[in-house]
Amino acid sequence: MADDAPPDHPPDTDPSESPPRAASDPDKANKSTGTAFGDPGDRERGGAERDPVGDDRSENEAYRRGRESFRSTGNTASASRSKVKNIIGGNYYNNKTSDSSDKKTSWLLRPKMLDQIRLTFAGVADYERMRDTVSSTRVIVLRGCAGTGMKTTAVRLLDEVAAGKVAWLDSPDGVGSIREKDLGKKRGYVVRLTSVGPRVGPTELELDALAELLNKRKCWCVLVDSTSGDQGARSDYVFDYLAPDYQDVLRNHVAWRLGPDDAEKLTDALRVAEDDRVHAALGAHRTLGDLVRLAELLVEHVRGALEFEDVVVGCVDLVAEQMVSWFACLRHVGRSTKKSGHEHLALAAFRIALAVLNISTYHQVATAARQLEADLVAAIDPAPATKALASISLDRQTALTSSRARLCPGVISFGVDAVVDGELVRYLDDRFPIAVLDHVWSTYNWLRAPLVKWLTELGRDYSAVIWVRAAQAAGALAGIDFSDGFPQLISPNVYAETIQERRFAAVALDQASQDERSHNVVTEFLRRWRTGSEGARWTAAATHGYGQGLDDIDATLDALRVLGTPDETLDALDDPSGRRVMITVVSRSLSSLLAFGAVEPILATLNDWARHERTSMRTLTGAAVLQLVRKRGFHFTYLDISGGRDYRDQLPRHGRWPLLLALQHENPPLTTPIARLLRAALRGNGGDRVTDALQSWLAIAARDPSCLSALIEFLPQLVEIPSDSARLLHLVTERRRDWAEPLRPEVADALEIALHSASTWEVHRWTTSTIS
């Protein structure tokens, strides 16, 4: 790096002069991953041309959900003063784990810890029946969600029946492996069923055998099962566990920490907990562990040790503390090369995959997680794996509950119009996706190489849901550490031969620009690439078409003017196909910026360019109008998350309508500039292609009476001279005679009447003479 380079400049040479190349892949040239924007000039090298619209709806949907997931960039990136405690998720004993060992271990809980649980325990439903049952049958199973206090309840139950002799027992091979020698006399044992392994829940026979064994040793046992959901034995042994009331938990912990000397401060502490800023900092879906930590902060505040702002900061830090707890297993992961030592990677991989694909189907997340797990195992132990990955036995219930995630209803798109209702998986706390990526990227240096490999592979996926989200994750990581993230994740794709890889780079740069840490350097790169190599120019043009282009719309339009008129800057002997590619990508970006909400600036600019003296400007305008004619109302539905910008209301009622028709219908002042722009495009050199694209308007209107009414009202605005009317009447006639999907006679008649009703004197005279 040059001595005078800014500290956030990536450590490589000028990207517009010496483009780094990714390792060549001979298979890439033969993959038909689709074109970037669907025009004939915009096809992947060696690949086939894709449908003009293709999977566009899925791409927009993935982009919107990615922005929603990563919009918190920088807010939870690092805890300002994190104090990680042993008290996590309602557990009050040392949080030991057997993930890296195949041996059974046991230890007694300290009396001080038992005293704390006795004083802070909040009652749960069916507690008395649980106590009576474990006392008589010797063993019960608490089945519920992770992080709801099951272990604490198990300890409290055994504390009563075993007179304070409570032990924690790790049995990695399940309850069937517990032998008489593993048990002391007259003790209560808490056993956590493992998250991964060959068996999901204990069978009735295993519970009967364990009960007999416990009876011999005069012991009791509570099995804590957050892995099996509705699977496993259903009997008197099993209790469906419900979390205690969160207000009771908070009150008890605050009262215990205050003690009798400060008991009068309890009301003040609980009043602070109800403050809106505290609620927002905690998040909507808090755990019992969060409440325990909040109680500590509240007590410190009412005693004068913390300011209110410190309480809020401490609540925000809980997100970072959760990350430390989740991924602590990665700290010493390289110490063991045994397969049993890698089982905990399954959950870590799932949480990272969910961070990248948040608000996707569970199958998509689980598939990506298995791929990442394989990369992590390979990074730790290069020797070929002889056993199946641990994630194969990781059931959905375990993955979701232990990762603070849930399934929620959502829409899944297929192609342009086809959508189905389905279930999508997402984190309960919207801050988690970026927090997960920030934590693993910043904390575990060994993890960067497999993450880069994994995201690069996802970026080559044909599904827009996968590659768009992978690109946004790459951009988020580059925003966290641009000096390392850009060279590894983005730069090779900027100069790649295939459109697919360049699209990946454009989406990643757009996401990176949303982070204030990398915004300026991304903007500078885009400025320099304006006159760089073909790959750099293409990537810059595509990046301007996302939310990044709205930061300074005037500067963006000026950049796209230069990039979209290659005839003005390139040598006459340059490959003409490269010129068509640039016109196509710039026209797509112009139309996307309008869909992002810059409606008036784009319409005004295109109308000016349509009358420009230079042919190159008029050609670019025609290509942009063609893209706009093809856009639907659903393209307008992700404006609210465009970098936090909200330009206007969305158009949810017109998702299937042509976008331009919907815009002027909802906002009549836009009718004149839209009609003027369409007339100019229909009369230009590319008018035939725009006319053909208008066929989709007629087809949509034929299926939607409200859209037909809007089109009938709008069509006369496109008629100013006789040739305008003749062109559109011919289009209606062609659609009336179409073999596959002809217009119904009443629809065609209504459209023709609308065109004949054009009010200009010249058209009226022409249509009257033609009819007579």
PDB file of N, CA, C and O in Angstrom, residues 461-507:
ATOM      1  N   ASP A 461     -24.698 -19.987  -7.294  1.00  0.00           N
ATOM      2  CA  ASP A 461     -25.972 -20.706  -7.361  1.00  0.00           C
ATOM      3  C   ASP A 461     -26.901 -20.026  -8.351  1.00  0.00           C
ATOM      4  O   ASP A 461     -26.940 -18.801  -8.458  1.00  0.00           O
ATOM      5  N   TYR A 462     -27.676 -20.828  -9.065  1.00  0.00           N
ATOM      6  CA  TYR A 462     -28.599 -20.272 -10.053  1.00  0.00           C
ATOM      7  C   TYR A 462     -29.752 -19.535  -9.384  1.00  0.00           C
ATOM      8  O   TYR A 462     -30.269 -18.561  -9.910  1.00  0.00           O
ATOM      9  N   SER A 463     -30.172 -19.983  -8.217  1.00  0.00           N
ATOM     10  CA  SER A 463     -31.309 -19.372  -7.530  1.00  0.00           C
ATOM     11  C   SER A 463     -30.946 -17.985  -7.029  1.00  0.00           C
ATOM     12  O   SER A 463     -29.964 -17.800  -6.303  1.00  0.00           O
ATOM     13  N   ALA A 464     -31.759 -16.999  -7.399  1.00  0.00           N
ATOM     14  CA  ALA A 464     -31.522 -15.627  -6.950  1.00  0.00           C
ATOM     15  C   ALA A 464     -31.623 -15.513  -5.438  1.00  0.00           C
ATOM     16  O   ALA A 464     -30.928 -14.698  -4.818  1.00  0.00           O
ATOM     17  N   VAL A 465     -32.472 -16.328  -4.817  1.00  0.00           N
ATOM     18  CA  VAL A 465     -32.611 -16.281  -3.364  1.00  0.00           C
ATOM     19  C   VAL A 465     -31.276 -16.566  -2.694  1.00  0.00           C
ATOM     20  O   VAL A 465     -30.940 -15.968  -1.668  1.00  0.00           O
ATOM     21  N   ILE A 466     -30.492 -17.453  -3.293  1.00  0.00           N
ATOM     22  CA  ILE A 466     -29.220 -17.848  -2.699  1.00  0.00           C
ATOM     23  C   ILE A 466     -28.108 -16.868  -3.054  1.00  0.00           C
ATOM     24  O   ILE A 466     -27.426 -16.332  -2.172  1.00  0.00           O
ATOM     25  N   TRP A 467     -27.910 -16.596  -4.357  1.00  0.00           N
ATOM     26  CA  TRP A 467     -26.735 -15.799  -4.724  1.00  0.00           C
ATOM     27  C   TRP A 467     -26.859 -14.340  -4.291  1.00  0.00           C
ATOM     28  O   TRP A 467     -25.856 -13.718  -3.904  1.00  0.00           O
ATOM     29  N   VAL A 468     -28.073 -13.781  -4.314  1.00  0.00           N
ATOM     30  CA  VAL A 468     -28.234 -12.393  -3.872  1.00  0.00           C
ATOM     31  C   VAL A 468     -27.910 -12.265  -2.393  1.00  0.00           C
ATOM     32  O   VAL A 468     -27.192 -11.348  -1.964  1.00  0.00           O
ATOM     33  N   ARG A 469     -28.409 -13.198  -1.595  1.00  0.00           N
ATOM     34  CA  ARG A 469     -28.162 -13.121  -0.158  1.00  0.00           C
ATOM     35  C   ARG A 469     -26.688 -13.368   0.163  1.00  0.00           C
ATOM     36  O   ARG A 469     -26.135 -12.757   1.082  1.00  0.00           O
ATOM     37  N   ALA A 470     -26.050 -14.272  -0.578  1.00  0.00           N
ATOM     38  CA  ALA A 470     -24.620 -14.503  -0.375  1.00  0.00           C
ATOM     39  C   ALA A 470     -23.826 -13.247  -0.708  1.00  0.00           C
ATOM     40  O   ALA A 470     -22.868 -12.890  -0.006  1.00  0.00           O
ATOM     41  N   ALA A 471     -24.230 -12.562  -1.779  1.00  0.00           N
ATOM     42  CA  ALA A 471     -23.540 -11.325  -2.159  1.00  0.00           C
ATOM     43  C   ALA A 471     -23.722 -10.246  -1.101  1.00  0.00           C
ATOM     44  O   ALA A 471     -22.775  -9.517  -0.761  1.00  0.00           O
ATOM     45  N   GLN A 472     -24.922 -10.135  -0.557  1.00  0.00           N
ATOM     46  CA  GLN A 472     -25.146  -9.136   0.490  1.00  0.00           C
ATOM     47  C   GLN A 472     -24.340  -9.461   1.744  1.00  0.00           C
ATOM     48  O   GLN A 472     -23.807  -8.554   2.403  1.00  0.00           O
ATOM     49  N   ALA A 473     -24.245 -10.746   2.071  1.00  0.00           N
ATOM     50  CA  ALA A 473     -23.423 -11.135   3.224  1.00  0.00           C
ATOM     51  C   ALA A 473     -21.958 -10.794   2.970  1.00  0.00           C
ATOM     52  O   ALA A 473     -21.256 -10.322   3.876  1.00  0.00           O
ATOM     53  N   ALA A 474     -21.487 -11.026   1.754  1.00  0.00           N
ATOM     54  CA  ALA A 474     -20.108 -10.669   1.409  1.00  0.00           C
ATOM     55  C   ALA A 474     -19.897  -9.168   1.566  1.00  0.00           C
ATOM     56  O   ALA A 474     -18.859  -8.718   2.075  1.00  0.00           O
ATOM     57  N   GLY A 475     -20.871  -8.380   1.137  1.00  0.00           N
ATOM     58  CA  GLY A 475     -20.771  -6.938   1.287  1.00  0.00           C
ATOM     59  C   GLY A 475     -20.788  -6.511   2.737  1.00  0.00           C
ATOM     60  O   GLY A 475     -20.068  -5.582   3.138  1.00  0.00           O
ATOM     61  N   ALA A 476     -21.606  -7.182   3.541  1.00  0.00           N
ATOM     62  CA  ALA A 476     -21.647  -6.856   4.972  1.00  0.00           C
ATOM     63  C   ALA A 476     -20.301  -7.152   5.630  1.00  0.00           C
ATOM     64  O   ALA A 476     -19.817  -6.376   6.459  1.00  0.00           O
ATOM     65  N   LEU A 477     -19.681  -8.270   5.266  1.00  0.00           N
ATOM     66  CA  LEU A 477     -18.374  -8.609   5.825  1.00  0.00           C
ATOM     67  C   LEU A 477     -17.307  -7.626   5.348  1.00  0.00           C
ATOM     68  O   LEU A 477     -16.410  -7.245   6.115  1.00  0.00           O
ATOM     69  N   ALA A 478     -17.403  -7.198   4.094  1.00  0.00           N
ATOM     70  CA  ALA A 478     -16.463  -6.197   3.599  1.00  0.00           C
ATOM     71  C   ALA A 478     -16.644  -4.877   4.340  1.00  0.00           C
ATOM     72  O   ALA A 478     -15.674  -4.158   4.603  1.00  0.00           O
ATOM     73  N   GLY A 479     -17.888  -4.540   4.681  1.00  0.00           N
ATOM     74  CA  GLY A 479     -18.134  -3.327   5.448  1.00  0.00           C
ATOM     75  C   GLY A 479     -17.508  -3.395   6.827  1.00  0.00           C
ATOM     76  O   GLY A 479     -17.040  -2.383   7.365  1.00  0.00           O
ATOM     77  N   ILE A 480     -17.464  -4.585   7.407  1.00  0.00           N
ATOM     78  CA  ILE A 480     -16.870  -4.767   8.733  1.00  0.00           C
ATOM     79  C   ILE A 480     -15.355  -4.622   8.668  1.00  0.00           C
ATOM     80  O   ILE A 480     -14.732  -4.000   9.535  1.00  0.00           O
ATOM     81  N   ASP A 481     -14.744  -5.216   7.650  1.00  0.00           N
ATOM     82  CA  ASP A 481     -13.279  -5.158   7.492  1.00  0.00           C
ATOM     83  C   ASP A 481     -12.981  -5.084   5.996  1.00  0.00           C
ATOM     84  O   ASP A 481     -12.754  -6.091   5.347  1.00  0.00           O
ATOM     85  N   PHE A 482     -12.995  -3.880   5.447  1.00  0.00           N
ATOM     86  CA  PHE A 482     -12.866  -3.702   4.007  1.00  0.00           C
ATOM     87  C   PHE A 482     -11.497  -4.140   3.498  1.00  0.00           C
ATOM     88  O   PHE A 482     -11.381  -4.668   2.390  1.00  0.00           O
ATOM     89  N   SER A 483     -10.460  -3.917   4.274  1.00  0.00           N
ATOM     90  CA  SER A 483      -9.115  -4.223   3.811  1.00  0.00           C
ATOM     91  C   SER A 483      -8.910  -5.712   3.562  1.00  0.00           C
ATOM     92  O   SER A 483      -8.045  -6.101   2.773  1.00  0.00           O
ATOM     93  N   ASP A 484      -9.700  -6.570   4.205  1.00  0.00           N
ATOM     94  CA  ASP A 484      -9.602  -8.012   3.979  1.00  0.00           C
ATOM     95  C   ASP A 484     -10.806  -8.540   3.209  1.00  0.00           C
ATOM     96  O   ASP A 484     -10.673  -9.409   2.354  1.00  0.00           O
ATOM     97  N   GLY A 485     -11.991  -8.018   3.511  1.00  0.00           N
ATOM     98  CA  GLY A 485     -13.203  -8.515   2.863  1.00  0.00           C
ATOM     99  C   GLY A 485     -13.257  -8.191   1.381  1.00  0.00           C
ATOM    100  O   GLY A 485     -13.667  -9.020   0.564  1.00  0.00           O
ATOM    101  N   PHE A 486     -12.842  -6.984   0.989  1.00  0.00           N
ATOM    102  CA  PHE A 486     -12.899  -6.613  -0.420  1.00  0.00           C
ATOM    103  C   PHE A 486     -11.988  -7.472  -1.293  1.00  0.00           C
ATOM    104  O   PHE A 486     -12.440  -8.027  -2.298  1.00  0.00           O
ATOM    105  N   PRO A 487     -10.692  -7.620  -0.968  1.00  0.00           N
ATOM    106  CA  PRO A 487      -9.837  -8.431  -1.830  1.00  0.00           C
ATOM    107  C   PRO A 487     -10.270  -9.888  -1.930  1.00  0.00           C
ATOM    108  O   PRO A 487     -10.110 -10.514  -2.979  1.00  0.00           O
ATOM    109  N   GLN A 488     -10.846 -10.445  -0.853  1.00  0.00           N
ATOM    110  CA  GLN A 488     -11.191 -11.864  -0.863  1.00  0.00           C
ATOM    111  C   GLN A 488     -12.567 -12.139  -1.464  1.00  0.00           C
ATOM    112  O   GLN A 488     -12.751 -13.124  -2.188  1.00  0.00           O
ATOM    113  N   LEU A 489     -13.535 -11.285  -1.163  1.00  0.00           N
ATOM    114  CA  LEU A 489     -14.916 -11.594  -1.500  1.00  0.00           C
ATOM    115  C   LEU A 489     -15.458 -10.827  -2.704  1.00  0.00           C
ATOM    116  O   LEU A 489     -16.381 -11.300  -3.366  1.00  0.00           O
ATOM    117  N   ILE A 490     -14.918  -9.654  -2.983  1.00  0.00           N
ATOM    118  CA  ILE A 490     -15.527  -8.800  -4.006  1.00  0.00           C
ATOM    119  C   ILE A 490     -14.619  -8.588  -5.211  1.00  0.00           C
ATOM    120  O   ILE A 490     -15.036  -8.779  -6.357  1.00  0.00           O
ATOM    121  N   SER A 491     -13.387  -8.205  -4.967  1.00  0.00           N
ATOM    122  CA  SER A 491     -12.497  -7.810  -6.058  1.00  0.00           C
ATOM    123  C   SER A 491     -12.379  -8.860  -7.163  1.00  0.00           C
ATOM    124  O   SER A 491     -12.456  -8.517  -8.347  1.00  0.00           O
ATOM    125  N   PRO A 492     -12.205 -10.165  -6.871  1.00  0.00           N
ATOM    126  CA  PRO A 492     -12.099 -11.141  -7.958  1.00  0.00           C
ATOM    127  C   PRO A 492     -13.334 -11.175  -8.849  1.00  0.00           C
ATOM    128  O   PRO A 492     -13.236 -11.435 -10.052  1.00  0.00           O
ATOM    129  N   ASN A 493     -14.499 -10.901  -8.264  1.00  0.00           N
ATOM    130  CA  ASN A 493     -15.737 -10.941  -9.042  1.00  0.00           C
ATOM    131  C   ASN A 493     -15.936  -9.685  -9.882  1.00  0.00           C
ATOM    132  O   ASN A 493     -16.656  -9.714 -10.883  1.00  0.00           O
ATOM    133  N   VAL A 494     -15.337  -8.577  -9.479  1.00  0.00           N
ATOM    134  CA  VAL A 494     -15.472  -7.336 -10.246  1.00  0.00           C
ATOM    135  C   VAL A 494     -14.951  -7.527 -11.660  1.00  0.00           C
ATOM    136  O   VAL A 494     -15.529  -7.043 -12.634  1.00  0.00           O
ATOM    137  N   TYR A 495     -13.856  -8.254 -11.796  1.00  0.00           N
ATOM    138  CA  TYR A 495     -13.187  -8.393 -13.087  1.00  0.00           C
ATOM    139  C   TYR A 495     -13.414  -9.761 -13.709  1.00  0.00           C
ATOM    140  O   TYR A 495     -12.707 -10.163 -14.626  1.00  0.00           O
ATOM    141  N   ALA A 496     -14.392 -10.500 -13.212  1.00  0.00           N
ATOM    142  CA  ALA A 496     -14.633 -11.853 -13.711  1.00  0.00           C
ATOM    143  C   ALA A 496     -15.155 -11.831 -15.140  1.00  0.00           C
ATOM    144  O   ALA A 496     -15.660 -10.819 -15.639  1.00  0.00           O
ATOM    145  N   GLU A 497     -15.061 -12.979 -15.796  1.00  0.00           N
ATOM    146  CA  GLU A 497     -15.521 -13.090 -17.174  1.00  0.00           C
ATOM    147  C   GLU A 497     -17.038 -13.228 -17.264  1.00  0.00           C
ATOM    148  O   GLU A 497     -17.634 -12.874 -18.277  1.00  0.00           O
ATOM    149  N   THR A 498     -17.661 -13.787 -16.237  1.00  0.00           N
ATOM    150  CA  THR A 498     -19.086 -14.069 -16.317  1.00  0.00           C
ATOM    151  C   THR A 498     -19.915 -12.965 -15.681  1.00  0.00           C
ATOM    152  O   THR A 498     -19.509 -12.341 -14.697  1.00  0.00           O
ATOM    153  N   ILE A 499     -21.085 -12.758 -16.253  1.00  0.00           N
ATOM    154  CA  ILE A 499     -22.024 -11.768 -15.723  1.00  0.00           C
ATOM    155  C   ILE A 499     -22.455 -12.143 -14.306  1.00  0.00           C
ATOM    156  O   ILE A 499     -22.623 -11.276 -13.447  1.00  0.00           O
ATOM    157  N   GLN A 500     -22.626 -13.437 -14.042  1.00  0.00           N
ATOM    158  CA  GLN A 500     -23.081 -13.883 -12.727  1.00  0.00           C
ATOM    159  C   GLN A 500     -22.160 -13.377 -11.628  1.00  0.00           C
ATOM    160  O   GLN A 500     -22.605 -12.884 -10.594  1.00  0.00           O
ATOM    161  N   GLU A 501     -20.859 -13.490 -11.855  1.00  0.00           N
ATOM    162  CA  GLU A 501     -19.909 -13.068 -10.827  1.00  0.00           C
ATOM    163  C   GLU A 501     -19.892 -11.551 -10.683  1.00  0.00           C
ATOM    164  O   GLU A 501     -19.729 -11.018  -9.588  1.00  0.00           O
ATOM    165  N   ARG A 502     -20.041 -10.842 -11.777  1.00  0.00           N
ATOM    166  CA  ARG A 502     -20.078  -9.379 -11.694  1.00  0.00           C
ATOM    167  C   ARG A 502     -21.332  -8.909 -10.954  1.00  0.00           C
ATOM    168  O   ARG A 502     -21.298  -7.927 -10.205  1.00  0.00           O
ATOM    169  N   ARG A 503     -22.428  -9.592 -11.181  1.00  0.00           N
ATOM    170  CA  ARG A 503     -23.646  -9.237 -10.456  1.00  0.00           C
ATOM    171  C   ARG A 503     -23.436  -9.431  -8.952  1.00  0.00           C
ATOM    172  O   ARG A 503     -23.895  -8.639  -8.132  1.00  0.00           O
ATOM    173  N   PHE A 504     -22.742 -10.518  -8.597  1.00  0.00           N
ATOM    174  CA  PHE A 504     -22.423 -10.776  -7.197  1.00  0.00           C
ATOM    175  C   PHE A 504     -21.634  -9.606  -6.626  1.00  0.00           C
ATOM    176  O   PHE A 504     -21.927  -9.112  -5.528  1.00  0.00           O
ATOM    177  N   ALA A 505     -20.636  -9.143  -7.373  1.00  0.00           N
ATOM    178  CA  ALA A 505     -19.807  -8.029  -6.898  1.00  0.00           C
ATOM    179  C   ALA A 505     -20.632  -6.760  -6.745  1.00  0.00           C
ATOM    180  O   ALA A 505     -20.450  -6.001  -5.782  1.00  0.00           O
ATOM    181  N   ALA A 506     -21.554  -6.507  -7.682  1.00  0.00           N
ATOM    182  CA  ALA A 506     -22.365  -5.288  -7.620  1.00  0.00           C
ATOM    183  C   ALA A 506     -23.255  -5.278  -6.385  1.00  0.00           C
ATOM    184  O   ALA A 506     -23.350  -4.267  -5.674  1.00  0.00           O
ATOM    185  N   VAL A 507     -23.925  -6.393  -6.107  1.00  0.00           N
ATOM    186  CA  VAL A 507     -24.789  -6.463  -4.926  1.00  0.00           C
ATOM    187  C   VAL A 507     -23.953  -6.348  -3.658  1.00  0.00           C
ATOM    188  O   VAL A 507     -24.347  -5.682  -2.688  1.00  0.00           O
TER     189      VAL A 507
END
